[in-house]
mmCIF file of C-alpha atoms in Angstrom:
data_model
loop_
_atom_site.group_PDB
_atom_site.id
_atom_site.type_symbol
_atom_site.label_atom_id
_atom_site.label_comp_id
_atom_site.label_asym_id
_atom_site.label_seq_id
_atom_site.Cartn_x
_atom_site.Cartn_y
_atom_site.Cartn_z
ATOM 1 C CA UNK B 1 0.000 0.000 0.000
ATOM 2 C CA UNK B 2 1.498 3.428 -0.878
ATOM 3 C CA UNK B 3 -0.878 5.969 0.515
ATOM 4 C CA UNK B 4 0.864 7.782 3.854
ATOM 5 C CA UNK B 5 -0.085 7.278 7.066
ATOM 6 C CA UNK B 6 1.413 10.074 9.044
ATOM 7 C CA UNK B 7 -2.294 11.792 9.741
ATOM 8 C CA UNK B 8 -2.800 8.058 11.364
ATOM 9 C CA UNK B 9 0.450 8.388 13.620
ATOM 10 C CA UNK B 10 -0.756 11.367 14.928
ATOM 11 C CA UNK B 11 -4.478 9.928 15.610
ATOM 12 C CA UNK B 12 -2.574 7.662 17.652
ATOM 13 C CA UNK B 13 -0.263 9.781 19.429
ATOM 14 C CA UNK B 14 -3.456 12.371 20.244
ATOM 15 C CA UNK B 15 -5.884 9.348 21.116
ATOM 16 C CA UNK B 16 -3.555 6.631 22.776
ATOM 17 C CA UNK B 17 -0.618 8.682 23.969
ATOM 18 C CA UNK B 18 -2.530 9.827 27.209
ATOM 19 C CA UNK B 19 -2.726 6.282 28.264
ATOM 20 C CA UNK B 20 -0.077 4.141 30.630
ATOM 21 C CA UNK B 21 2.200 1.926 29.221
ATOM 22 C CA UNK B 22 4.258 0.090 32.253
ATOM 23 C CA UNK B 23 8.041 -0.600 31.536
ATOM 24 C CA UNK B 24 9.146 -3.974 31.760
ATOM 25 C CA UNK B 25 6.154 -5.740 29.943
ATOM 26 C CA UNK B 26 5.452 -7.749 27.006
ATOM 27 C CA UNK B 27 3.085 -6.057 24.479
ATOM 28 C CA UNK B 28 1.348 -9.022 22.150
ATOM 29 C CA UNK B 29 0.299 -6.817 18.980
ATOM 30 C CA UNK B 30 -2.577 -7.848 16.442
ATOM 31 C CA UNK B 31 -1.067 -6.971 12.870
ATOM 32 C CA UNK B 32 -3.309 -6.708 9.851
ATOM 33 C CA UNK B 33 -3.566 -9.719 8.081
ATOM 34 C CA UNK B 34 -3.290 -8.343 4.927
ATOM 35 C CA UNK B 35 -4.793 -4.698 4.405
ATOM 36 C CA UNK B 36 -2.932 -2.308 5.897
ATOM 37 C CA UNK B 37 -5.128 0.061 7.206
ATOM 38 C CA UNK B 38 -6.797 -2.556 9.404
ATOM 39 C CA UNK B 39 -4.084 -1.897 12.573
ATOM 40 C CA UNK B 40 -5.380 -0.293 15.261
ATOM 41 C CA UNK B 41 -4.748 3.423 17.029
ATOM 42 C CA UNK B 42 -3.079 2.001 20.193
ATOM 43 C CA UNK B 43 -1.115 -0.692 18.273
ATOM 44 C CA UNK B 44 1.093 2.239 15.900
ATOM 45 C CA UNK B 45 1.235 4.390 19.200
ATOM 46 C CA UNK B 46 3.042 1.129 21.019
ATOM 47 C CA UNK B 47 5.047 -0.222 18.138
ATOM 48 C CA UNK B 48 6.392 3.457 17.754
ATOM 49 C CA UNK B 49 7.306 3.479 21.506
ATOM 50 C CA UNK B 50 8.270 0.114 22.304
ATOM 51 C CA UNK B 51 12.195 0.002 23.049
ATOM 52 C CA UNK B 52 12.818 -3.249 21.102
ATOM 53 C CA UNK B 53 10.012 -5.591 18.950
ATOM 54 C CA UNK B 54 10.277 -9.193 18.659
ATOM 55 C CA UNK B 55 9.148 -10.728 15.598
ATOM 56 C CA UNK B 56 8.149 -13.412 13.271
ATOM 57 C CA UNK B 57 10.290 -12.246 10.715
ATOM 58 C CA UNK B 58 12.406 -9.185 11.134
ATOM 59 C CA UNK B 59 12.459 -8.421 7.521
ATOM 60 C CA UNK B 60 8.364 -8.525 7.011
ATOM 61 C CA UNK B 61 8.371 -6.274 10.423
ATOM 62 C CA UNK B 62 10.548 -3.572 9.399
ATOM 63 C CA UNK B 63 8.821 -3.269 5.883
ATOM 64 C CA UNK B 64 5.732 -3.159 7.597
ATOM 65 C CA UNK B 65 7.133 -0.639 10.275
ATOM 66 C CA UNK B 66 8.645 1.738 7.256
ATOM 67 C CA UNK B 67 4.798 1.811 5.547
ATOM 68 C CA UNK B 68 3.569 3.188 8.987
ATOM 69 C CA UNK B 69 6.389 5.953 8.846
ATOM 70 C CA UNK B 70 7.839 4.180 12.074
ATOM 71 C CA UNK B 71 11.832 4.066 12.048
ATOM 72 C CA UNK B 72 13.006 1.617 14.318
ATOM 73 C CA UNK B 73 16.645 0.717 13.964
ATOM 74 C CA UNK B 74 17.620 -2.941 13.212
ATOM 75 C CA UNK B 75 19.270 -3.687 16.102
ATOM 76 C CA UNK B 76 15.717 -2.856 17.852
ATOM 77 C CA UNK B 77 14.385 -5.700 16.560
ATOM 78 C CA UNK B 78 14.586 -9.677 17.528
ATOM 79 C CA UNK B 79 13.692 -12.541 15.764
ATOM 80 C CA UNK B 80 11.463 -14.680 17.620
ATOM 81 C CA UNK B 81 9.842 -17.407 15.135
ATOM 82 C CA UNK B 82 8.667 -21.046 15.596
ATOM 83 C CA UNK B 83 12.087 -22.598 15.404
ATOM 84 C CA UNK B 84 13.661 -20.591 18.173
ATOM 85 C CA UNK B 85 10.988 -18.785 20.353
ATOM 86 C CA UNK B 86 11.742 -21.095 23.442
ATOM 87 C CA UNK B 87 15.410 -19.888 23.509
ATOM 88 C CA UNK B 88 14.884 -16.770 22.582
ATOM 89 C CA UNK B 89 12.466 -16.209 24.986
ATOM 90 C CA UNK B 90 15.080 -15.768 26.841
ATOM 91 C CA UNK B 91 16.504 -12.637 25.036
ATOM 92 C CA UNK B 92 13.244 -10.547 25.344
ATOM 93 C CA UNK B 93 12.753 -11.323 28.882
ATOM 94 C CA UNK B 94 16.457 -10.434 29.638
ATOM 95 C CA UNK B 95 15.342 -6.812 28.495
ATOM 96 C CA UNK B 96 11.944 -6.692 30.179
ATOM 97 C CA UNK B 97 13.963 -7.396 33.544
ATOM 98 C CA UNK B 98 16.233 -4.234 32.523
ATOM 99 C CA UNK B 99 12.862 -2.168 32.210
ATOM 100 C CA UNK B 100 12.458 -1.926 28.437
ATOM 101 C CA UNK B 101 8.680 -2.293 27.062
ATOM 102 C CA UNK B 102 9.097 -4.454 23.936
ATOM 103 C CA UNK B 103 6.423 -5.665 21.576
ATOM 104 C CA UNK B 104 5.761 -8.788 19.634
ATOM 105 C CA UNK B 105 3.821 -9.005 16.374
ATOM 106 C CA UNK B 106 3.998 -12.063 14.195
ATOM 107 C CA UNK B 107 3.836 -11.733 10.509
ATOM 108 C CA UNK B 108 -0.057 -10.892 10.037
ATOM 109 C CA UNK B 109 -2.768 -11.435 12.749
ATOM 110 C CA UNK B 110 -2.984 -12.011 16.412
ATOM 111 C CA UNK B 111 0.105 -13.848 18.007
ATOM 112 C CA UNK B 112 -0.190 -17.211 19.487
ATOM 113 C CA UNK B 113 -3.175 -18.198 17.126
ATOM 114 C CA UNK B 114 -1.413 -20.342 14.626
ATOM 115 C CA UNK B 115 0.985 -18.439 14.904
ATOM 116 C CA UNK B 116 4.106 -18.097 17.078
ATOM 117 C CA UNK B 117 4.124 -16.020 20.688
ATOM 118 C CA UNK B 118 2.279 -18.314 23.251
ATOM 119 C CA UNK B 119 5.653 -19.898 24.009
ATOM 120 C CA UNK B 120 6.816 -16.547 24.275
ATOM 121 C CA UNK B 121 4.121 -15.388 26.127
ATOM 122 C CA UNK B 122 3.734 -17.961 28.564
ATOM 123 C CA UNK B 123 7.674 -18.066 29.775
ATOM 124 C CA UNK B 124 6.938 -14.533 30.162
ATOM 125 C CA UNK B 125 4.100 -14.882 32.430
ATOM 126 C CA UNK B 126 6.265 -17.630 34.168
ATOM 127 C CA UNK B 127 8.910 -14.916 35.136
ATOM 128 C CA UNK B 128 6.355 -13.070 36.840
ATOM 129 C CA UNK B 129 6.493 -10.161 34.028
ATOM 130 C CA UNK B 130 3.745 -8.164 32.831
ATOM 131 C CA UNK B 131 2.079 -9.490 29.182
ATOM 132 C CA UNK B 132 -0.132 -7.024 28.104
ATOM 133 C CA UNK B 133 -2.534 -7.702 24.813
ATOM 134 C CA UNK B 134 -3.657 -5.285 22.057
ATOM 135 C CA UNK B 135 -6.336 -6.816 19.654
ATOM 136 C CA UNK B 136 -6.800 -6.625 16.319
ATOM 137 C CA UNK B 137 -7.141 -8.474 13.313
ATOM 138 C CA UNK B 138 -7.671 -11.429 12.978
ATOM 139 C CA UNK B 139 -8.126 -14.075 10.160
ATOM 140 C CA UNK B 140 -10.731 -16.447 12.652
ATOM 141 C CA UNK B 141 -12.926 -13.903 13.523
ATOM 142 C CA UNK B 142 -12.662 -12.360 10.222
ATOM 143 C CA UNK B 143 -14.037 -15.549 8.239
ATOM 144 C CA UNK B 144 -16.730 -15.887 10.987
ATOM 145 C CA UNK B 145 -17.802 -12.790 10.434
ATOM 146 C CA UNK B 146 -18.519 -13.346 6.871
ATOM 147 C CA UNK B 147 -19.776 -16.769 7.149
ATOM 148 C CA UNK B 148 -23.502 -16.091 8.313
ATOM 149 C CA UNK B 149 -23.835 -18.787 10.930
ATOM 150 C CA UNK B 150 -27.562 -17.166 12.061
ATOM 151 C CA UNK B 151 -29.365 -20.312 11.077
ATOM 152 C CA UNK B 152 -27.087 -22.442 12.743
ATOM 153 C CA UNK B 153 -29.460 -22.394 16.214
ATOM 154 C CA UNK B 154 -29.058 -21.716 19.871
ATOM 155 C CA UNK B 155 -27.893 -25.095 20.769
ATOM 156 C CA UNK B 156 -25.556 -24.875 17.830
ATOM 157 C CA UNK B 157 -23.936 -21.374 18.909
ATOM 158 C CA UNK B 158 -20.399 -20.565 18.799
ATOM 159 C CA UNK B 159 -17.409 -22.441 16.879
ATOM 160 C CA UNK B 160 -14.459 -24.430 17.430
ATOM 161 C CA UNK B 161 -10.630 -23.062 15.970
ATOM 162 C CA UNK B 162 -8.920 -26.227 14.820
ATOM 163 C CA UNK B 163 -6.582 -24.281 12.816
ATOM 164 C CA UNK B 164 -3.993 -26.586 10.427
ATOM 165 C CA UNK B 165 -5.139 -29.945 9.979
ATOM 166 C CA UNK B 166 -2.346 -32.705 9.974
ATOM 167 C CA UNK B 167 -0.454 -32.585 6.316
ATOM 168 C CA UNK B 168 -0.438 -36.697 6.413
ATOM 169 C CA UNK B 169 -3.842 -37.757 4.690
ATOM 170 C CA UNK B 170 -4.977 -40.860 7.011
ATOM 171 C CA UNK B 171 -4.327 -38.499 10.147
ATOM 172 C CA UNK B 172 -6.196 -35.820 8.300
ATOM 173 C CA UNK B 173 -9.041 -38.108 7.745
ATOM 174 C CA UNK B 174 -9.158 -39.179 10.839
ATOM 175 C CA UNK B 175 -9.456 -35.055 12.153
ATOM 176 C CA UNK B 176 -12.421 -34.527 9.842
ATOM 177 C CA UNK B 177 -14.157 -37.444 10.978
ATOM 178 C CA UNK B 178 -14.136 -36.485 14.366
ATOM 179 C CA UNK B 179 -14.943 -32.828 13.490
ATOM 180 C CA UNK B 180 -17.866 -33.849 11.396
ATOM 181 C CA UNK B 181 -19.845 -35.142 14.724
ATOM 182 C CA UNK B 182 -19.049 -31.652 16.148
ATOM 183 C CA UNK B 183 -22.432 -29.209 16.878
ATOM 184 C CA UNK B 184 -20.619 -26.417 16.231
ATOM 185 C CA UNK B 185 -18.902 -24.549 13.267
ATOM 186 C CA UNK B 186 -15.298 -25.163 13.206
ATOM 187 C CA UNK B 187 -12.931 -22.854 11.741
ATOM 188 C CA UNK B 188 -9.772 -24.281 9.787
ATOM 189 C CA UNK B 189 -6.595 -22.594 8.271
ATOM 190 C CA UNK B 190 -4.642 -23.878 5.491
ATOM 191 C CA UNK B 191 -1.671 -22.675 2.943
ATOM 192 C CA UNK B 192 -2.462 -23.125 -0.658
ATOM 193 C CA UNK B 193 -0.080 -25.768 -1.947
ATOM 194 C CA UNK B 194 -2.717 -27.777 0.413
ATOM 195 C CA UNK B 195 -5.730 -26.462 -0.660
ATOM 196 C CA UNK B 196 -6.434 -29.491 -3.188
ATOM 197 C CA UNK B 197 -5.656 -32.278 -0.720
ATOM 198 C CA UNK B 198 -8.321 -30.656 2.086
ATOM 199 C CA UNK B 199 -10.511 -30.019 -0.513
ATOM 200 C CA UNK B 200 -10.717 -33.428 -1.277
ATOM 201 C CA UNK B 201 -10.450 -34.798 2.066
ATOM 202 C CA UNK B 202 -14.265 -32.832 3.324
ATOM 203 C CA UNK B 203 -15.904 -33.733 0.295
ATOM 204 C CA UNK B 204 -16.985 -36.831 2.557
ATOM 205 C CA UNK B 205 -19.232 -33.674 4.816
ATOM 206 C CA UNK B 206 -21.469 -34.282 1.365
ATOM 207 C CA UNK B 207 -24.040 -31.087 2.070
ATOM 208 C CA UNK B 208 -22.629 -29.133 4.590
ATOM 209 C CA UNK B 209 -21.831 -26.041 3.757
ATOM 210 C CA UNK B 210 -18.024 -24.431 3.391
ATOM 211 C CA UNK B 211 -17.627 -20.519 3.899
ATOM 212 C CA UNK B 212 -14.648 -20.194 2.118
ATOM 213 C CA UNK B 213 -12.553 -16.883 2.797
ATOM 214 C CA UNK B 214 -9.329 -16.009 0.508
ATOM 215 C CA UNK B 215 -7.171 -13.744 0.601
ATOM 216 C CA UNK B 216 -9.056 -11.981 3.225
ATOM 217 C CA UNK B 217 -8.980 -8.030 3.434
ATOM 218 C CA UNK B 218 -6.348 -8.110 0.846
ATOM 219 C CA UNK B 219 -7.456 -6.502 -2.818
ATOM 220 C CA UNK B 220 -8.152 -9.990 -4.145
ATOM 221 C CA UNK B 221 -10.338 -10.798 -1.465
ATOM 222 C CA UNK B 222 -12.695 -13.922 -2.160
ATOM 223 C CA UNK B 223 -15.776 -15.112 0.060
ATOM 224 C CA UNK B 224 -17.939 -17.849 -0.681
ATOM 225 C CA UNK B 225 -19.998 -20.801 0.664
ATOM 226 C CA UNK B 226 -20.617 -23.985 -0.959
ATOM 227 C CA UNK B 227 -20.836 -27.647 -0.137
ATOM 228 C CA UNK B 228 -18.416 -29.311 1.231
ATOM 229 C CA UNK B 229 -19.062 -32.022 -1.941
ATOM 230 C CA UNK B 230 -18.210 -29.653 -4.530
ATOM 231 C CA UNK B 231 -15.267 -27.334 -2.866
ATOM 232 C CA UNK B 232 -12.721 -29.455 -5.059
ATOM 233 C CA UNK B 233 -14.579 -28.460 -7.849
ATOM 234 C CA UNK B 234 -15.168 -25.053 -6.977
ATOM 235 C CA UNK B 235 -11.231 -24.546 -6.457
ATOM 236 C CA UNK B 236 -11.294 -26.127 -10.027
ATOM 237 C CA UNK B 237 -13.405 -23.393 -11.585
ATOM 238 C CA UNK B 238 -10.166 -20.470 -11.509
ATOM 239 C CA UNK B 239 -6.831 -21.504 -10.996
ATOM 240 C CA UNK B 240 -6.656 -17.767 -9.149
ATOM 241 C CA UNK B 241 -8.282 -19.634 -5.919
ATOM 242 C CA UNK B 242 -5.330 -21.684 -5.601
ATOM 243 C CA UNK B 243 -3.678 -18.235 -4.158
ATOM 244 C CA UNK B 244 -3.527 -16.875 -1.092
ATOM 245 C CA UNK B 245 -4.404 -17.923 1.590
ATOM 246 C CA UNK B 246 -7.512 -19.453 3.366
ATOM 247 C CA UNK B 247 -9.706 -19.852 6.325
ATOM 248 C CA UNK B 248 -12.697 -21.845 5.795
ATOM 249 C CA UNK B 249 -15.802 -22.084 8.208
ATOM 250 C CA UNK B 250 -17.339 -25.673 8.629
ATOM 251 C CA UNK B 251 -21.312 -24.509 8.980
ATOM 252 C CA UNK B 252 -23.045 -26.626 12.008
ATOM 253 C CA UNK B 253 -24.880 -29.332 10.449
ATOM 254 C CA UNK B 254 -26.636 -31.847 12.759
ATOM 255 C CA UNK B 255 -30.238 -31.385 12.785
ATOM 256 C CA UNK B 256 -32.420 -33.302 14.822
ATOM 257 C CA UNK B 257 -33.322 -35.471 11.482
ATOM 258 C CA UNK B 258 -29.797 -35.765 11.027
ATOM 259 C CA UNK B 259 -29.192 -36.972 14.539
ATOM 260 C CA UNK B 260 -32.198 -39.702 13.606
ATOM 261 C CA UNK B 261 -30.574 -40.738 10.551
ATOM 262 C CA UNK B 262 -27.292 -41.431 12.430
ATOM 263 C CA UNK B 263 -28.208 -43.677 15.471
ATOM 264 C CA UNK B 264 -30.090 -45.440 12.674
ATOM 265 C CA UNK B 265 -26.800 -45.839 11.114
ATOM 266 C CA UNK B 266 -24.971 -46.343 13.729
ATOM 267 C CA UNK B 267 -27.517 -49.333 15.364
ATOM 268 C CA UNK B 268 -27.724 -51.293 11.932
ATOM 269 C CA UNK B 269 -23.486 -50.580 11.023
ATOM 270 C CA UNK B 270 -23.690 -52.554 14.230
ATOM 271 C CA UNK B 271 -25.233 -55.791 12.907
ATOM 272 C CA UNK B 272 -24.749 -55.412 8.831
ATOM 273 C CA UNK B 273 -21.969 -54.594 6.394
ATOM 274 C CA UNK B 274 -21.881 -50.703 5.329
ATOM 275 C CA UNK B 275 -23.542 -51.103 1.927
ATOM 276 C CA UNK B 276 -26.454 -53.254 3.416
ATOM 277 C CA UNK B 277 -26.983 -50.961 6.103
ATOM 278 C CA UNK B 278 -26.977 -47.629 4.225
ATOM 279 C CA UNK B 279 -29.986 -49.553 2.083
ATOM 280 C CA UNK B 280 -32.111 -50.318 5.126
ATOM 281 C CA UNK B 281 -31.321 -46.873 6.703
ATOM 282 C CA UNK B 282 -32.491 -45.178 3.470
ATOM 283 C CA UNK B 283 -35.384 -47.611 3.219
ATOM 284 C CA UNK B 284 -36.347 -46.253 6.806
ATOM 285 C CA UNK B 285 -35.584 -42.675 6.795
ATOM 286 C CA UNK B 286 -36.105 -41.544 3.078
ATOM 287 C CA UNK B 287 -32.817 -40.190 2.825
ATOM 288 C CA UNK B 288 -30.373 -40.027 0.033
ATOM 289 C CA UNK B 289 -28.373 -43.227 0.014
ATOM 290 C CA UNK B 290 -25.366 -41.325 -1.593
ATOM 291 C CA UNK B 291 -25.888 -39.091 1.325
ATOM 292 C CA UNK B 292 -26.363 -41.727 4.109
ATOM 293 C CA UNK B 293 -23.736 -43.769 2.740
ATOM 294 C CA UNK B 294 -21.073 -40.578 3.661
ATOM 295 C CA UNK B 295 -22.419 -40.517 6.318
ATOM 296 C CA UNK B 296 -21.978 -44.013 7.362
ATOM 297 C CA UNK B 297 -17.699 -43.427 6.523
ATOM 298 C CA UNK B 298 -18.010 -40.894 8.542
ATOM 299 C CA UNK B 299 -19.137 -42.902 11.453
ATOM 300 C CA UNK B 300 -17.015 -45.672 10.670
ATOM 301 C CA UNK B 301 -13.540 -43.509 10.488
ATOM 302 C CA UNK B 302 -14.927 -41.673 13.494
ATOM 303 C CA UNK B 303 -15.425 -45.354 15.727
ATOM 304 C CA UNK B 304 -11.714 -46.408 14.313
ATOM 305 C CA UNK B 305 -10.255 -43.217 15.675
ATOM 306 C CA UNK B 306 -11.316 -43.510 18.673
ATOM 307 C CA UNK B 307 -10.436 -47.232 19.065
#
């Protein structure tokens, strides 16, 4: 993004510069996820004050600093990242004990949500230290947001973050197996040289629906919902939504019919082999057999995984 934002530097100098901001604590800052102009007042007032930032990437932070019109030299800033943030914990809390504030942003979003910093944070917290949160974007509550879960019910309210399923497929199918019996939405996260493989792996959800976010808040920004059955062939459609990427939104999908149809399942999967007992269940409940008979996998995988 090119356009300045030194009127925004002074918004948050006039509107969060009155405020107290102890020495020797930890400030966990929400970064935009991909717009720019999505950080937040009191987050450009700390990052410009903080004595030192630790960060995901020092190179993404200081480009994203520089846009804001905050200089920060480099020796201000500390790399903290998945493959070293238990040792250099260490490092950042040596500092907070000499009194500095310093701040911690990961490379888009909110810290310690599939992301790195609860190490950090929590080794912080150990030492007795302050850890003091700002909130901001985020791509979860971002693809919620979007989703329209209204019709999912009272007893259905709220969702689960799973984040990054496992990258081996039997482990993966396993995960979605157990998420399918789940009454809530569930909320996943996944890179796009992956996209393909998870697509393929919910397609056995059948009708549920998929709010599928891309790219979110960024200028190719893509929202849409579909069924889990056709996502693979939705991705299909534009080789553009292999970019970017993704949260998805797993819409609640167990009805009270749908509870009937599965301890129907469930009793005769008991007694016959799948195929025979997905025809008697749709003999007795009018349902699909395609539809049952995904189901019935799903109930299967779900008993193995827990065995």
């Amino acid at each position: 993004m090119s356009a300045s934002f030194s009127s925004a530097i002074q918004a948050a100098k006039e509107a969060a510069g009155a405020q107290h901001y102890p020495q020797g604590a930890l400030y966990v800052v929400a970064t935009p996820i991909g717009n720019l102009a999505d950080i937040t007042l009191r987050a450009l007032h700390v990052l410009g004050l903080a004595d030192g930032i630790a960060c995901e990437d020092t190179r993404h932070t200081q480009q994203m600093l520089r846009a804001y019109g905050i200089d920060k030299p480099g020796s201000a800033l500390l790399a903290v990242h998945q493959h070293n943030e238990t040792e250099a914990a260490q490092a950042v809390i040596a500092r907070l004990r000499e009194g500095q504030r310093i701040a911690y942003v990961s490379d888009a979003g909110t810290p310690g949500v599939s992301d790195p910093g609860a190490r950090l944070v929590a080794q912080v917290r150990a030492q007795g230290l302050t850890v003091i949160p700002l909130p901001g974007a985020s791509s979860v509550v971002t693809a919620v947001s979007a989703a329209g879960l209204v019709d999912a019910g009272e007893s259905h309210s709220g969702f689960l973050f799973r984040g990054f399923l496992s990258s081996k497929a039997t482990e993966r199918q396993h995960q979605i197996a157990a998420l399918a019996t789940q009454p809530h939405a569930v909320v996943l996260l996944e890179a796009p040289h992956r996209m393909e493989a998870l697509a393929q792996a919910l397609a056995v959800l059948g009708e549920r629906k998929l709010t599928v976010g891309r790219e979110l808040t960024k200028q190719f920004e893509e929202i849409a919902t579909v069924e889990a059955a056709g996502f693979a062939a939705w991705l299909a459609q534009d080789a553009n939504r292999l970019r970017g990427e993704f949260a998805l939104v797993i819409h609640p999908a167990v009805t009270q019919e749908a509870t009937q149809d599965d301890r129907v399942l469930h009793l005769l999967l008991e007694q016959l082999p799948l195929k025979s007992a997905v025809k008697l269940a749709a003999d007795i409940t009018g349902e699909p057999r395609n539809a049952l008979y995904e189901r019935a996998l799903l109930l299967k995988r779900g008993a193995s995984a827990e065995d």
